[in-house]
Amino acid sequence: PDDRFSKRVIARLLARPRLLDMEKHPVRVVWDEIRAALADYELVDGDEIEDDQVAKSHALDNYGKSYRVNERQVLRTQTTDTLWLAMTGRSPPVRLLTAGRVFRQIRQDKDHTKVFHQADAVCIDRHANRDALKATVTALLKKLLGNKPTRWRPARLRIVNDPQLAVVKTKTGWLDVVGAGLLKPRTLRQAGYDAGADTGFAFGLGIERLAMIKFGIDDIRTLWQPPYVATVSSH
């Protein structure tokens, strides 16, 4: 079988270091700053192994990159599902934040690894509109990266309405760092909210990418090697 179905490969992926648990690691430093910038967001945790149907309904374009644990479970390709489940049955205002490892069947290079860390946030309130979304993300990026030029451009994210990408100016050009958008009325109704009165937004980001910009790291694989971690699997 190919890597998506190999138990040996999956075991190696799950054995990779948890960078969020390593104090002073660049990924942990960025995560700590995200939590400080979004201090009014409740932190929620999710499982790295998730139900296949949940992943299929939410992952969309990333579902085809899933590693299959068995017929009913896959390694998650994003942390968004954690928020989608956690926000159900709550009463506004709701602000949730999560982060953790995600796994994708992709080719590794200086910009991509099969295991990386993602953070996601969701806000549901009567005033959670496009302006509030952009103000929240802009303030977050200023906290993380200082006064680097930031702009917005339309994106292709089917899970939200009015999808946008926040891009920042780096030494090599403009780089996508945050995907964001407004919650669909159907998503709100399915989670038990009044889609006629309540609105919401969500955004997600790759923590390694922000760590690379912040600390001037050119190759993402460096974050999994000494001196940041003692050892790392070659797969």
Coordinates of C-alpha atoms in Angstrom, one line a residue:
P1 CA 0.0 0.0 0.0
D2 CA 1.0 3.6 -0.5
D3 CA 2.0 5.8 2.5
R4 CA -1.6 6.9 3.2
F5 CA -2.5 3.4 4.3
S6 CA 0.8 2.3 5.8
K7 CA 0.7 1.6 9.6
R8 CA 4.4 2.0 9.8
V9 CA 4.3 5.5 8.2
I10 CA 1.4 6.5 10.4
A11 CA 3.3 5.4 13.6
R12 CA 6.3 7.4 12.5
L13 CA 4.2 10.5 11.9
L14 CA 2.5 10.2 15.3
A15 CA 5.9 9.8 16.9
R16 CA 7.2 13.1 15.6
P17 CA 7.9 15.8 18.2
R18 CA 5.2 18.0 19.6
L19 CA 6.8 21.3 19.1
L20 CA 4.0 23.1 21.1
D21 CA 5.2 21.3 24.2
M22 CA 8.9 22.5 23.8
E23 CA 9.6 25.7 25.7
K24 CA 11.6 28.3 23.7
H25 CA 11.1 26.4 20.5
P26 CA 10.2 29.0 17.8
V27 CA 6.8 27.3 17.1
R28 CA 6.0 27.3 20.9
V29 CA 7.1 31.0 21.1
V30 CA 4.6 32.0 18.3
W31 CA 1.9 29.9 19.9
D32 CA 2.3 31.6 23.2
E33 CA 2.1 35.0 21.5
I34 CA -1.1 33.9 19.7
R35 CA -2.7 32.9 23.0
A36 CA -1.7 36.2 24.6
A37 CA -3.0 38.2 21.6
L38 CA -6.3 36.3 21.8
A39 CA -6.6 36.1 25.6
D40 CA -10.4 36.4 25.5
Y41 CA -10.6 33.2 23.4
E42 CA -11.3 29.9 25.2
L43 CA -8.7 27.2 24.5
V44 CA -10.2 23.9 23.3
D45 CA -8.4 20.6 22.4
G46 CA -9.1 18.0 19.8
D47 CA -8.0 14.6 18.7
E48 CA -5.3 14.0 16.1
I49 CA -7.2 10.9 15.0
E50 CA -10.8 11.7 13.8
D51 CA -13.8 10.2 12.3
D52 CA -13.6 9.8 8.6
Q53 CA -17.1 11.3 7.9
V54 CA -16.2 14.4 10.0
A55 CA -13.0 14.9 8.1
K56 CA -14.7 14.3 4.8
S57 CA -17.4 16.9 5.5
H58 CA -15.0 19.7 6.7
A59 CA -11.6 19.1 5.1
L60 CA -12.8 19.4 1.5
D61 CA -9.7 20.0 -0.6
N62 CA -7.4 18.5 2.1
Y63 CA -9.4 15.3 2.5
G64 CA -7.6 13.6 -0.4
K65 CA -4.3 14.2 1.5
S66 CA -5.5 12.2 4.6
Y67 CA -3.6 9.3 6.1
R68 CA -6.1 6.5 6.9
V69 CA -5.7 4.8 10.3
N70 CA -8.5 2.3 9.5
E71 CA -11.7 2.2 7.6
R72 CA -13.4 4.6 9.9
Q73 CA -10.6 7.0 11.1
V74 CA -8.0 9.3 9.6
L75 CA -5.2 11.5 10.8
R76 CA -6.6 15.0 10.8
T77 CA -5.5 17.3 8.0
Q78 CA -6.6 20.5 9.9
T79 CA -7.6 21.7 13.3
T80 CA -10.8 23.4 12.1
D81 CA -12.9 20.3 12.9
T82 CA -12.1 20.8 16.6
L83 CA -13.8 24.2 16.6
W84 CA -16.7 23.0 14.5
L85 CA -17.5 20.4 17.2
A86 CA -16.7 22.6 20.2
M87 CA -18.9 25.5 19.1
T88 CA -22.1 23.4 18.9
G89 CA -24.7 24.1 21.6
R90 CA -23.1 27.2 23.0
S91 CA -24.7 30.6 23.5
P92 CA -23.1 33.8 22.0
P93 CA -20.8 35.4 22.5
V94 CA -18.5 32.5 21.6
R95 CA -14.7 32.8 21.1
L96 CA -12.7 29.6 20.7
L97 CA -9.1 28.9 19.9
T98 CA -7.3 25.6 19.2
A99 CA -3.9 24.4 17.9
G100 CA -2.1 21.2 17.3
R101 CA -0.4 18.9 14.9
V102 CA -2.0 18.1 11.5
F103 CA -0.9 15.5 9.0
R104 CA -1.0 15.7 5.2
Q105 CA 0.2 13.4 2.5
I106 CA 2.4 15.9 0.7
R107 CA 5.9 16.2 -0.7
Q108 CA 8.3 17.6 1.8
D109 CA 10.5 20.6 0.8
K110 CA 11.8 23.8 2.3
D111 CA 8.2 25.1 2.6
H112 CA 6.2 21.9 3.5
T113 CA 6.4 19.0 5.9
K114 CA 4.0 16.0 6.3
V115 CA 3.5 17.1 10.0
F116 CA 3.0 20.7 11.0
H117 CA 1.2 22.8 13.5
Q118 CA -2.0 24.7 12.8
A119 CA -4.0 27.1 14.9
D120 CA -7.7 28.0 14.3
A121 CA -10.1 30.5 15.9
V122 CA -13.8 31.1 15.7
C123 CA -15.9 34.0 17.0
I124 CA -19.7 34.0 17.1
D125 CA -21.5 37.2 18.1
R126 CA -24.0 39.7 16.7
H127 CA -21.1 42.0 15.7
A128 CA -18.7 39.3 14.3
N129 CA -18.6 40.8 10.8
R130 CA -16.0 41.2 8.1
D131 CA -14.5 44.4 9.7
A132 CA -14.2 42.7 13.1
L133 CA -12.5 39.7 11.4
K134 CA -9.9 41.9 9.7
A135 CA -9.3 44.0 12.8
T136 CA -8.7 40.8 14.9
V137 CA -6.3 39.2 12.4
T138 CA -4.5 42.5 11.7
A139 CA -3.9 43.0 15.5
L140 CA -2.7 39.4 15.8
L141 CA -0.2 39.8 13.0
K142 CA 1.1 43.0 14.4
K143 CA 1.6 41.3 17.8
L144 CA 3.5 38.4 16.1
L145 CA 5.5 40.1 13.3
G146 CA 5.6 43.8 14.3
N147 CA 4.9 46.4 11.6
K148 CA 5.4 44.2 8.5
P149 CA 3.2 45.4 5.7
T150 CA -0.1 43.4 5.5
R151 CA -2.8 43.3 2.9
W152 CA -5.8 41.1 2.1
R153 CA -6.8 39.3 -1.1
P154 CA -9.7 37.0 -2.0
A155 CA -9.2 33.3 -1.5
R156 CA -10.7 30.0 -2.5
L157 CA -11.9 28.5 0.8
R158 CA -15.2 26.7 0.4
I159 CA -15.8 26.2 4.1
V160 CA -16.6 29.9 4.7
N161 CA -18.3 32.9 3.0
D162 CA -16.3 35.8 1.7
P163 CA -13.0 33.9 2.0
Q164 CA -9.9 36.1 2.4
L165 CA -6.2 35.6 2.8
A166 CA -4.0 37.9 4.9
V167 CA -0.6 38.3 3.2
V168 CA 2.5 39.9 4.7
K169 CA 5.6 41.4 3.0
T170 CA 8.7 39.3 3.6
K171 CA 12.2 39.6 2.2
T172 CA 11.2 37.3 -0.7
G173 CA 7.9 38.9 -1.5
W174 CA 4.2 38.6 -0.3
L175 CA 3.4 35.5 1.6
D176 CA 0.0 34.0 2.6
V177 CA -0.2 33.6 6.4
V178 CA -3.8 33.5 7.5
G179 CA -7.0 32.1 5.8
A180 CA -10.2 33.6 7.0
G181 CA -13.9 34.1 6.3
L182 CA -17.4 34.5 7.6
L183 CA -19.3 31.5 8.9
K184 CA -22.0 30.2 6.6
P185 CA -25.6 30.6 7.9
R186 CA -26.0 26.8 7.4
T187 CA -23.0 26.2 9.6
L188 CA -24.4 28.4 12.3
R189 CA -27.8 26.7 12.1
Q190 CA -26.3 23.2 12.3
A191 CA -24.4 24.2 15.4
G192 CA -27.6 25.5 17.1
Y193 CA -27.4 29.2 16.5
D194 CA -29.9 31.7 15.2
A195 CA -28.5 32.4 11.7
G196 CA -30.8 35.4 11.4
A197 CA -29.4 37.2 14.4
D198 CA -25.9 35.7 15.1
T199 CA -23.0 36.0 12.8
G200 CA -19.5 34.6 13.0
F201 CA -16.0 34.5 11.5
A202 CA -13.2 32.0 11.6
F203 CA -9.5 32.1 10.7
G204 CA -6.6 29.6 10.6
L205 CA -2.9 29.7 10.2
G206 CA 0.2 27.6 10.0
I207 CA 2.3 28.2 13.1
E208 CA 5.6 27.1 11.4
R209 CA 5.2 29.6 8.6
L210 CA 4.8 32.5 11.1
A211 CA 7.8 31.2 13.1
M212 CA 9.9 31.1 9.9
I213 CA 9.0 34.8 9.1
K214 CA 9.5 35.9 12.7
F215 CA 12.9 34.2 13.2
G216 CA 14.3 34.5 9.7
I217 CA 14.2 30.7 9.0
D218 CA 14.4 29.8 5.3
D219 CA 13.7 26.0 5.5
I220 CA 10.7 24.6 7.5
R221 CA 12.6 21.4 8.1
T222 CA 15.1 23.3 10.2
L223 CA 12.4 23.6 12.9
W224 CA 12.5 19.8 13.3
Q225 CA 16.2 19.5 13.6
P226 CA 19.0 20.4 16.1
P227 CA 19.3 22.7 17.9
Y228 CA 15.5 23.0 18.1
V229 CA 14.9 19.3 18.6
A230 CA 17.4 16.5 19.5
T231 CA 16.3 14.0 16.9
V232 CA 13.8 13.8 14.1
S233 CA 12.4 11.0 11.9
S234 CA 13.6 11.2 8.3
H235 CA 10.1 10.3 6.9

